[in-house]
PDB file of C-alpha atoms in Angstrom:
ATOM      1  CA  UNK A   1      70.880  75.834 190.899  1.00 52.00           C
ATOM      2  CA  UNK A   2      68.514  73.571 188.949  1.00 52.00           C
ATOM      3  CA  UNK A   3      68.327  70.056 187.539  1.00 56.00           C
ATOM      4  CA  UNK A   4      67.035  69.355 184.032  1.00 54.00           C
ATOM      5  CA  UNK A   5      65.341  66.047 183.305  1.00 56.00           C
ATOM      6  CA  UNK A   6      65.218  65.055 179.637  1.00 55.00           C
ATOM      7  CA  UNK A   7      62.018  63.300 178.603  1.00 55.00           C
ATOM      8  CA  UNK A   8      61.733  61.005 175.611  1.00 57.00           C
ATOM      9  CA  UNK A   9      58.754  62.994 174.336  1.00 56.00           C
ATOM     10  CA  UNK A  10      61.050  65.947 173.664  1.00 57.00           C
ATOM     11  CA  UNK A  11      60.127  68.058 176.687  1.00 62.00           C
ATOM     12  CA  UNK A  12      62.471  69.082 179.450  1.00 68.00           C
ATOM     13  CA  UNK A  13      61.510  69.561 183.076  1.00 69.00           C
ATOM     14  CA  UNK A  14      63.668  71.849 185.193  1.00 76.00           C
ATOM     15  CA  UNK A  15      63.463  71.584 188.975  1.00 76.00           C
ATOM     16  CA  UNK A  16      65.062  74.055 191.335  1.00 82.00           C
ATOM     17  CA  UNK A  17      67.370  72.770 194.059  1.00 83.00           C
ATOM     18  CA  UNK A  18      64.784  73.288 196.818  1.00 81.00           C
ATOM     19  CA  UNK A  19      62.239  71.129 194.961  1.00 80.00           C
ATOM     20  CA  UNK A  20      64.815  68.389 194.358  1.00 79.00           C
ATOM     21  CA  UNK A  21      65.689  68.453 198.074  1.00 78.00           C
ATOM     22  CA  UNK A  22      62.017  68.245 199.106  1.00 81.00           C
ATOM     23  CA  UNK A  23      61.417  65.302 196.770  1.00 79.00           C
ATOM     24  CA  UNK A  24      64.479  63.508 198.167  1.00 77.00           C
ATOM     25  CA  UNK A  25      63.298  64.032 201.754  1.00 76.00           C
ATOM     26  CA  UNK A  26      59.777  62.788 200.937  1.00 76.00           C
ATOM     27  CA  UNK A  27      61.132  59.691 199.197  1.00 76.00           C
ATOM     28  CA  UNK A  28      63.464  58.947 202.121  1.00 71.00           C
ATOM     29  CA  UNK A  29      60.659  59.345 204.666  1.00 69.00           C
ATOM     30  CA  UNK A  30      58.367  57.104 202.622  1.00 65.00           C
ATOM     31  CA  UNK A  31      61.063  54.448 202.287  1.00 64.00           C
ATOM     32  CA  UNK A  32      61.655  54.322 206.047  1.00 58.00           C
ATOM     33  CA  UNK A  33      58.000  54.564 207.035  1.00 55.00           C
ATOM     34  CA  UNK A  34      56.575  51.422 208.603  1.00 48.00           C
ATOM     35  CA  UNK A  35      53.038  52.557 207.787  1.00 51.00           C
ATOM     36  CA  UNK A  36      51.659  50.333 205.060  1.00 55.00           C
ATOM     37  CA  UNK A  37      48.179  51.887 205.004  1.00 73.00           C
ATOM     38  CA  UNK A  38      47.252  53.719 201.837  1.00 76.00           C
ATOM     39  CA  UNK A  39      44.749  56.480 201.366  1.00 83.00           C
ATOM     40  CA  UNK A  40      41.540  55.621 199.579  1.00 87.00           C
ATOM     41  CA  UNK A  41      41.913  56.179 195.823  1.00 91.00           C
ATOM     42  CA  UNK A  42      38.899  56.736 193.598  1.00 94.00           C
ATOM     43  CA  UNK A  43      38.677  57.553 189.893  1.00 96.00           C
ATOM     44  CA  UNK A  44      36.240  59.782 188.010  1.00 96.00           C
ATOM     45  CA  UNK A  45      35.990  59.725 184.221  1.00 96.00           C
ATOM     46  CA  UNK A  46      36.003  63.304 182.924  1.00 93.00           C
ATOM     47  CA  UNK A  47      35.072  63.478 179.259  1.00 87.00           C
ATOM     48  CA  UNK A  48      36.121  60.608 177.016  1.00 89.00           C
ATOM     49  CA  UNK A  49      39.816  60.261 177.745  1.00 92.00           C
ATOM     50  CA  UNK A  50      40.679  61.747 181.145  1.00 96.00           C
ATOM     51  CA  UNK A  51      40.464  60.055 184.542  1.00 97.00           C
ATOM     52  CA  UNK A  52      40.772  62.179 187.685  1.00 97.00           C
ATOM     53  CA  UNK A  53      42.278  60.647 190.830  1.00 95.00           C
ATOM     54  CA  UNK A  54      40.926  61.472 194.279  1.00 94.00           C
ATOM     55  CA  UNK A  55      43.544  60.400 196.807  1.00 91.00           C
ATOM     56  CA  UNK A  56      42.303  60.502 200.386  1.00 88.00           C
ATOM     57  CA  UNK A  57      39.986  63.415 199.613  1.00 88.00           C
ATOM     58  CA  UNK A  58      42.632  65.376 197.681  1.00 90.00           C
ATOM     59  CA  UNK A  59      43.292  65.850 193.968  1.00 94.00           C
ATOM     60  CA  UNK A  60      45.747  63.085 193.150  1.00 93.00           C
ATOM     61  CA  UNK A  61      46.402  63.721 189.480  1.00 95.00           C
ATOM     62  CA  UNK A  62      45.140  62.471 186.150  1.00 97.00           C
ATOM     63  CA  UNK A  63      45.463  59.751 183.557  1.00 97.00           C
ATOM     64  CA  UNK A  64      44.938  61.000 180.004  1.00 96.00           C
ATOM     65  CA  UNK A  65      44.723  58.929 176.832  1.00 96.00           C
ATOM     66  CA  UNK A  66      46.937  60.473 174.151  1.00 93.00           C
ATOM     67  CA  UNK A  67      47.854  58.849 170.858  1.00 92.00           C
ATOM     68  CA  UNK A  68      46.857  55.401 172.116  1.00 93.00           C
ATOM     69  CA  UNK A  69      48.935  55.680 175.321  1.00 96.00           C
ATOM     70  CA  UNK A  70      47.848  56.466 178.872  1.00 97.00           C
ATOM     71  CA  UNK A  71      49.829  59.314 180.453  1.00 97.00           C
ATOM     72  CA  UNK A  72      49.757  59.512 184.256  1.00 97.00           C
ATOM     73  CA  UNK A  73      50.467  62.886 185.892  1.00 96.00           C
ATOM     74  CA  UNK A  74      50.646  63.457 189.636  1.00 94.00           C
ATOM     75  CA  UNK A  75      49.006  66.059 191.854  1.00 91.00           C
ATOM     76  CA  UNK A  76      51.768  68.555 190.961  1.00 91.00           C
ATOM     77  CA  UNK A  77      51.353  68.042 187.204  1.00 91.00           C
ATOM     78  CA  UNK A  78      54.565  66.052 186.831  1.00 92.00           C
ATOM     79  CA  UNK A  79      54.380  63.135 184.409  1.00 95.00           C
ATOM     80  CA  UNK A  80      54.722  59.772 186.157  1.00 94.00           C
ATOM     81  CA  UNK A  81      54.954  57.874 182.856  1.00 95.00           C
ATOM     82  CA  UNK A  82      53.286  56.643 179.695  1.00 96.00           C
ATOM     83  CA  UNK A  83      51.602  53.228 179.680  1.00 97.00           C
ATOM     84  CA  UNK A  84      49.937  50.890 177.225  1.00 97.00           C
ATOM     85  CA  UNK A  85      46.900  50.269 179.453  1.00 96.00           C
ATOM     86  CA  UNK A  86      44.678  52.347 181.712  1.00 96.00           C
ATOM     87  CA  UNK A  87      45.169  49.859 184.553  1.00 96.00           C
ATOM     88  CA  UNK A  88      48.966  50.135 184.370  1.00 96.00           C
ATOM     89  CA  UNK A  89      48.804  53.939 184.395  1.00 97.00           C
ATOM     90  CA  UNK A  90      46.421  54.017 187.359  1.00 96.00           C
ATOM     91  CA  UNK A  91      48.520  51.498 189.288  1.00 95.00           C
ATOM     92  CA  UNK A  92      51.697  53.502 188.677  1.00 95.00           C
ATOM     93  CA  UNK A  93      50.046  56.741 189.772  1.00 95.00           C
ATOM     94  CA  UNK A  94      48.640  55.073 192.903  1.00 92.00           C
ATOM     95  CA  UNK A  95      52.112  53.842 193.901  1.00 91.00           C
ATOM     96  CA  UNK A  96      53.624  57.237 193.147  1.00 92.00           C
ATOM     97  CA  UNK A  97      51.033  59.032 195.287  1.00 90.00           C
ATOM     98  CA  UNK A  98      51.673  56.675 198.198  1.00 85.00           C
ATOM     99  CA  UNK A  99      55.363  57.628 198.083  1.00 84.00           C
ATOM    100  CA  UNK A 100      54.927  61.346 197.391  1.00 82.00           C
ATOM    101  CA  UNK A 101      52.060  61.982 199.828  1.00 80.00           C
ATOM    102  CA  UNK A 102      52.846  59.740 202.810  1.00 73.00           C
ATOM    103  CA  UNK A 103      50.955  61.910 205.276  1.00 72.00           C
ATOM    104  CA  UNK A 104      47.641  61.366 203.475  1.00 74.00           C
ATOM    105  CA  UNK A 105      45.970  58.458 205.233  1.00 65.00           C
ATOM    106  CA  UNK A 106      42.772  56.631 204.552  1.00 50.00           C
ATOM    107  CA  UNK A 107      39.697  58.016 206.319  1.00 50.00           C
ATOM    108  CA  UNK A 108      38.489  56.337 209.489  1.00 47.00           C
ATOM    109  CA  UNK A 109      35.434  54.160 208.795  1.00 48.00           C
TER     110      UNK A 109
END
């Protein structure tokens, strides 16, 4: 069984049932987690219009500028959303990563 998500940009994303279940479990665990600490997030500009996220030492995803919009995609390549500013896209991806990768913690100083 699979679930199809219709995107406004005209692309469809199909997720199998196992993936949908894993995402639901991760979201539930993140929602009930008392841990407020976030992993360290750094950005590297790659080329003219692509920012690469490093989330706690791991690839966290990208923000690409396309047609005047900033498109944030997570570590799995799934689009988080399209935004009018770089800051909004980076903020949205940071929040998404905190929910999707709750076991990644900030390094000990």
